[in-house]
mmCIF file of C-alpha atoms in Angstrom:
data_model
loop_
_atom_site.group_PDB
_atom_site.id
_atom_site.type_symbol
_atom_site.label_atom_id
_atom_site.label_comp_id
_atom_site.label_asym_id
_atom_site.label_seq_id
_atom_site.Cartn_x
_atom_site.Cartn_y
_atom_site.Cartn_z
ATOM 1 C CA MET A 168 -0.080 -0.133 0.161
ATOM 2 C CA ALA A 169 1.385 3.271 -0.871
ATOM 3 C CA LEU A 170 1.429 6.717 1.050
ATOM 4 C CA GLU A 171 -1.606 8.600 0.637
ATOM 5 C CA LEU A 172 -2.390 12.191 1.651
ATOM 6 C CA THR A 173 -5.853 13.468 2.001
ATOM 7 C CA SER A 174 -7.875 16.267 3.468
ATOM 8 C CA SER A 175 -11.203 16.622 4.965
ATOM 9 C CA ALA A 176 -11.106 20.268 3.881
ATOM 10 C CA ILE A 177 -9.169 19.784 0.072
ATOM 11 C CA SER A 178 -10.209 17.787 -2.490
ATOM 12 C CA ALA A 179 -7.911 16.835 -5.213
ATOM 13 C CA ASN A 180 -7.107 19.294 -7.705
ATOM 14 C CA GLN A 181 -10.300 21.318 -6.335
ATOM 15 C CA PRO A 182 -10.341 24.675 -4.842
ATOM 16 C CA ILE A 183 -8.923 25.190 -1.777
ATOM 17 C CA PRO A 184 -11.907 26.665 0.609
ATOM 18 C CA LYS A 185 -11.295 30.108 1.140
ATOM 19 C CA MET A 186 -10.840 29.901 5.061
ATOM 20 C CA TYR A 187 -7.491 28.524 4.415
ATOM 21 C CA THR A 188 -6.404 31.473 2.088
ATOM 22 C CA CYS A 189 -5.483 34.968 2.566
ATOM 23 C CA GLU A 190 -8.901 35.925 1.966
ATOM 24 C CA GLY A 191 -9.991 33.830 5.018
ATOM 25 C CA GLU A 192 -8.649 32.983 8.197
ATOM 26 C CA GLY A 193 -5.259 31.763 6.573
ATOM 27 C CA ILE A 194 -5.046 29.049 8.691
ATOM 28 C CA SER A 195 -3.541 25.427 7.875
ATOM 29 C CA PRO A 196 -5.999 22.828 6.577
ATOM 30 C CA PRO A 197 -6.203 19.313 8.158
ATOM 31 C CA LEU A 198 -4.079 16.805 6.578
ATOM 32 C CA ALA A 199 -4.304 12.954 7.262
ATOM 33 C CA TRP A 200 -2.385 10.312 5.446
ATOM 34 C CA SER A 201 -2.550 6.290 5.420
ATOM 35 C CA GLY A 202 -0.316 3.774 3.753
ATOM 36 C CA VAL A 203 2.759 4.085 5.973
ATOM 37 C CA LEU A 204 5.793 2.142 5.906
ATOM 38 C CA GLN A 205 6.863 0.669 9.238
ATOM 39 C CA ASN A 206 10.254 1.667 9.390
ATOM 40 C CA THR A 207 9.070 5.253 8.559
ATOM 41 C CA ALA A 208 11.212 7.696 11.275
ATOM 42 C CA VAL A 209 9.840 10.931 10.635
ATOM 43 C CA PHE A 210 7.507 13.112 8.036
ATOM 44 C CA ALA A 211 8.022 16.321 6.074
ATOM 45 C CA LEU A 212 5.985 18.310 4.734
ATOM 46 C CA ILE A 213 6.530 20.790 1.960
ATOM 47 C CA VAL A 214 3.601 23.234 0.590
ATOM 48 C CA ASP A 215 4.397 25.145 -2.546
ATOM 49 C CA ASP A 216 2.956 26.833 -5.747
ATOM 50 C CA PRO A 217 4.649 26.173 -8.941
ATOM 51 C CA ASP A 218 2.173 28.627 -10.868
ATOM 52 C CA ALA A 219 3.679 31.814 -8.577
ATOM 53 C CA PRO A 220 4.818 34.561 -11.181
ATOM 54 C CA ARG A 221 8.316 34.621 -10.107
ATOM 55 C CA GLY A 222 8.952 30.849 -10.185
ATOM 56 C CA VAL A 223 8.078 28.519 -7.396
ATOM 57 C CA PHE A 224 6.686 29.539 -3.988
ATOM 58 C CA THR A 225 7.057 28.027 -0.859
ATOM 59 C CA HIS A 226 4.161 28.155 1.679
ATOM 60 C CA TRP A 227 5.115 25.616 4.270
ATOM 61 C CA VAL A 228 8.018 23.650 5.516
ATOM 62 C CA LEU A 229 7.335 21.175 8.293
ATOM 63 C CA PHE A 230 9.910 18.589 9.240
ATOM 64 C CA ASN A 231 10.874 15.916 12.038
ATOM 65 C CA LEU A 232 7.038 15.290 12.581
ATOM 66 C CA SER A 233 7.063 11.885 14.281
ATOM 67 C CA GLY A 234 6.395 8.598 12.204
ATOM 68 C CA ASP A 235 3.743 7.559 14.596
ATOM 69 C CA ILE A 236 1.535 10.405 13.511
ATOM 70 C CA SER A 237 -1.170 10.129 10.853
ATOM 71 C CA GLN A 238 -2.481 13.717 10.822
ATOM 72 C CA LEU A 239 -2.320 17.208 11.606
ATOM 73 C CA GLU A 240 -5.365 19.243 12.729
ATOM 74 C CA MET A 241 -6.387 22.449 11.006
ATOM 75 C CA SER A 242 -4.852 25.667 12.312
ATOM 76 C CA ILE A 243 -1.169 24.643 13.183
ATOM 77 C CA PRO A 244 0.587 27.359 15.440
ATOM 78 C CA ARG A 245 2.988 29.378 13.530
ATOM 79 C CA THR A 246 5.823 28.394 16.099
ATOM 80 C CA ASP A 247 9.295 27.010 15.239
ATOM 81 C CA ARG A 248 8.775 23.874 17.130
ATOM 82 C CA LEU A 249 5.367 22.390 17.645
ATOM 83 C CA GLU A 250 4.045 20.383 20.923
ATOM 84 C CA ASN A 251 4.026 17.329 18.987
ATOM 85 C CA GLY A 252 8.026 17.597 18.394
ATOM 86 C CA ALA A 253 8.149 18.585 15.053
ATOM 87 C CA SER A 254 9.856 21.785 13.620
ATOM 88 C CA GLN A 255 8.870 24.487 11.204
ATOM 89 C CA GLY A 256 11.124 26.379 8.668
ATOM 90 C CA LEU A 257 10.816 29.590 6.788
ATOM 91 C CA ASN A 258 8.207 30.049 3.918
ATOM 92 C CA ASP A 259 8.760 32.346 1.243
ATOM 93 C CA PHE A 260 6.730 35.173 2.833
ATOM 94 C CA GLY A 261 9.716 35.197 5.565
ATOM 95 C CA ASP A 262 7.527 33.955 8.390
ATOM 96 C CA ILE A 263 7.929 30.459 10.204
ATOM 97 C CA GLY A 264 4.937 27.923 9.599
ATOM 98 C CA TYR A 265 1.988 27.878 7.293
ATOM 99 C CA GLY A 266 1.785 30.966 4.580
ATOM 100 C CA ALA A 267 -1.719 31.151 3.232
ATOM 101 C CA PRO A 268 -2.313 30.997 -0.587
ATOM 102 C CA CYS A 269 -2.717 34.193 -1.890
ATOM 103 C CA PRO A 270 -2.035 34.389 -5.608
ATOM 104 C CA PRO A 271 -2.202 37.686 -7.344
ATOM 105 C CA LYS A 272 -5.746 39.128 -8.389
ATOM 106 C CA GLY A 273 -7.025 38.317 -11.488
ATOM 107 C CA ASP A 274 -4.409 35.134 -12.109
ATOM 108 C CA VAL A 275 -5.900 31.823 -13.284
ATOM 109 C CA PRO A 276 -6.092 29.334 -10.563
ATOM 110 C CA HIS A 277 -2.775 28.517 -8.980
ATOM 111 C CA HIS A 278 -1.842 24.765 -8.028
ATOM 112 C CA TYR A 279 -0.991 24.185 -4.321
ATOM 113 C CA ARG A 280 1.251 20.963 -3.825
ATOM 114 C CA PHE A 281 1.080 19.518 -0.242
ATOM 115 C CA THR A 282 3.860 16.874 -0.769
ATOM 116 C CA LEU A 283 4.279 14.494 2.196
ATOM 117 C CA TYR A 284 7.711 12.723 2.937
ATOM 118 C CA ALA A 285 8.219 9.691 4.615
ATOM 119 C CA LEU A 286 11.648 9.431 6.100
ATOM 120 C CA ASP A 287 14.022 6.709 7.705
ATOM 121 C CA ALA A 288 15.657 9.238 9.891
ATOM 122 C CA PRO A 289 15.050 12.711 11.371
ATOM 123 C CA LEU A 290 16.267 15.829 9.321
ATOM 124 C CA LEU A 291 19.578 17.383 11.039
ATOM 125 C CA LEU A 292 17.916 20.889 10.785
ATOM 126 C CA ASP A 293 17.296 23.641 13.079
ATOM 127 C CA PRO A 294 13.828 25.433 13.017
ATOM 128 C CA GLY A 295 13.620 28.056 10.512
ATOM 129 C CA ALA A 296 15.261 26.105 7.691
ATOM 130 C CA THR A 297 14.349 26.735 4.172
ATOM 131 C CA LYS A 298 12.662 24.353 1.555
ATOM 132 C CA GLN A 299 15.852 24.138 -0.011
ATOM 133 C CA GLN A 300 17.665 23.024 3.125
ATOM 134 C CA ALA A 301 15.059 20.570 3.907
ATOM 135 C CA LEU A 302 15.058 18.985 0.206
ATOM 136 C CA ASP A 303 19.009 18.666 0.626
ATOM 137 C CA ALA A 304 18.504 17.103 3.973
ATOM 138 C CA ILE A 305 16.030 14.525 3.030
ATOM 139 C CA GLN A 306 18.284 13.367 -0.049
ATOM 140 C CA GLY A 307 18.770 9.449 0.481
ATOM 141 C CA HIS A 308 16.199 9.337 3.331
ATOM 142 C CA VAL A 309 13.093 9.102 1.408
ATOM 143 C CA LEU A 310 11.202 5.850 1.934
ATOM 144 C CA ASP A 311 7.697 6.964 0.157
ATOM 145 C CA GLN A 312 6.238 10.082 -0.651
ATOM 146 C CA ALA A 313 2.558 11.447 -1.217
ATOM 147 C CA GLN A 314 0.855 14.536 -2.631
ATOM 148 C CA LEU A 315 -2.357 16.277 -2.457
ATOM 149 C CA VAL A 316 -2.956 19.556 -4.930
ATOM 150 C CA GLY A 317 -5.551 22.095 -4.462
ATOM 151 C CA THR A 318 -6.165 25.263 -6.417
ATOM 152 C CA TYR A 319 -7.279 28.751 -5.590
ATOM 153 C CA ALA A 320 -7.800 31.776 -7.422
ATOM 154 C CA ARG A 321 -8.299 35.470 -5.671
ATOM 155 C CA GLN A 322 -11.426 36.981 -6.383
ATOM 156 C CA GLY A 323 -11.863 40.307 -7.472
#
């Protein structure tokens, strides 16, 4: 069974509800996963937008989430370390934690990729790490990965 990433709030390739965007509350959506390999030590999650005007834009970097965890509730705090032991990195807004989708008004819908990586070892990174630092650190440690894509276009 392969790793599968789902959300009770976001259906695959469908619009992200407004409350999880900059036009709403800007909170992180709930996520859940299944099909986890037994030897998964930790997870890393990267959320990005490949349709951003200046190239791929990173919205969330989360890593060292225990391999025993199979979901994230909505509205994860924007702190460098979470109560569950995970660390959060910098998004391209320059902030720690989840940065809500906020494409330019009038753009076609952007695609937001939620990519979950199952890893065989914790990442030796400090909170505040960038997406590139996380991607470099996971090289050679990915056991499996899953992706959920949601879309969003700002109104007006």
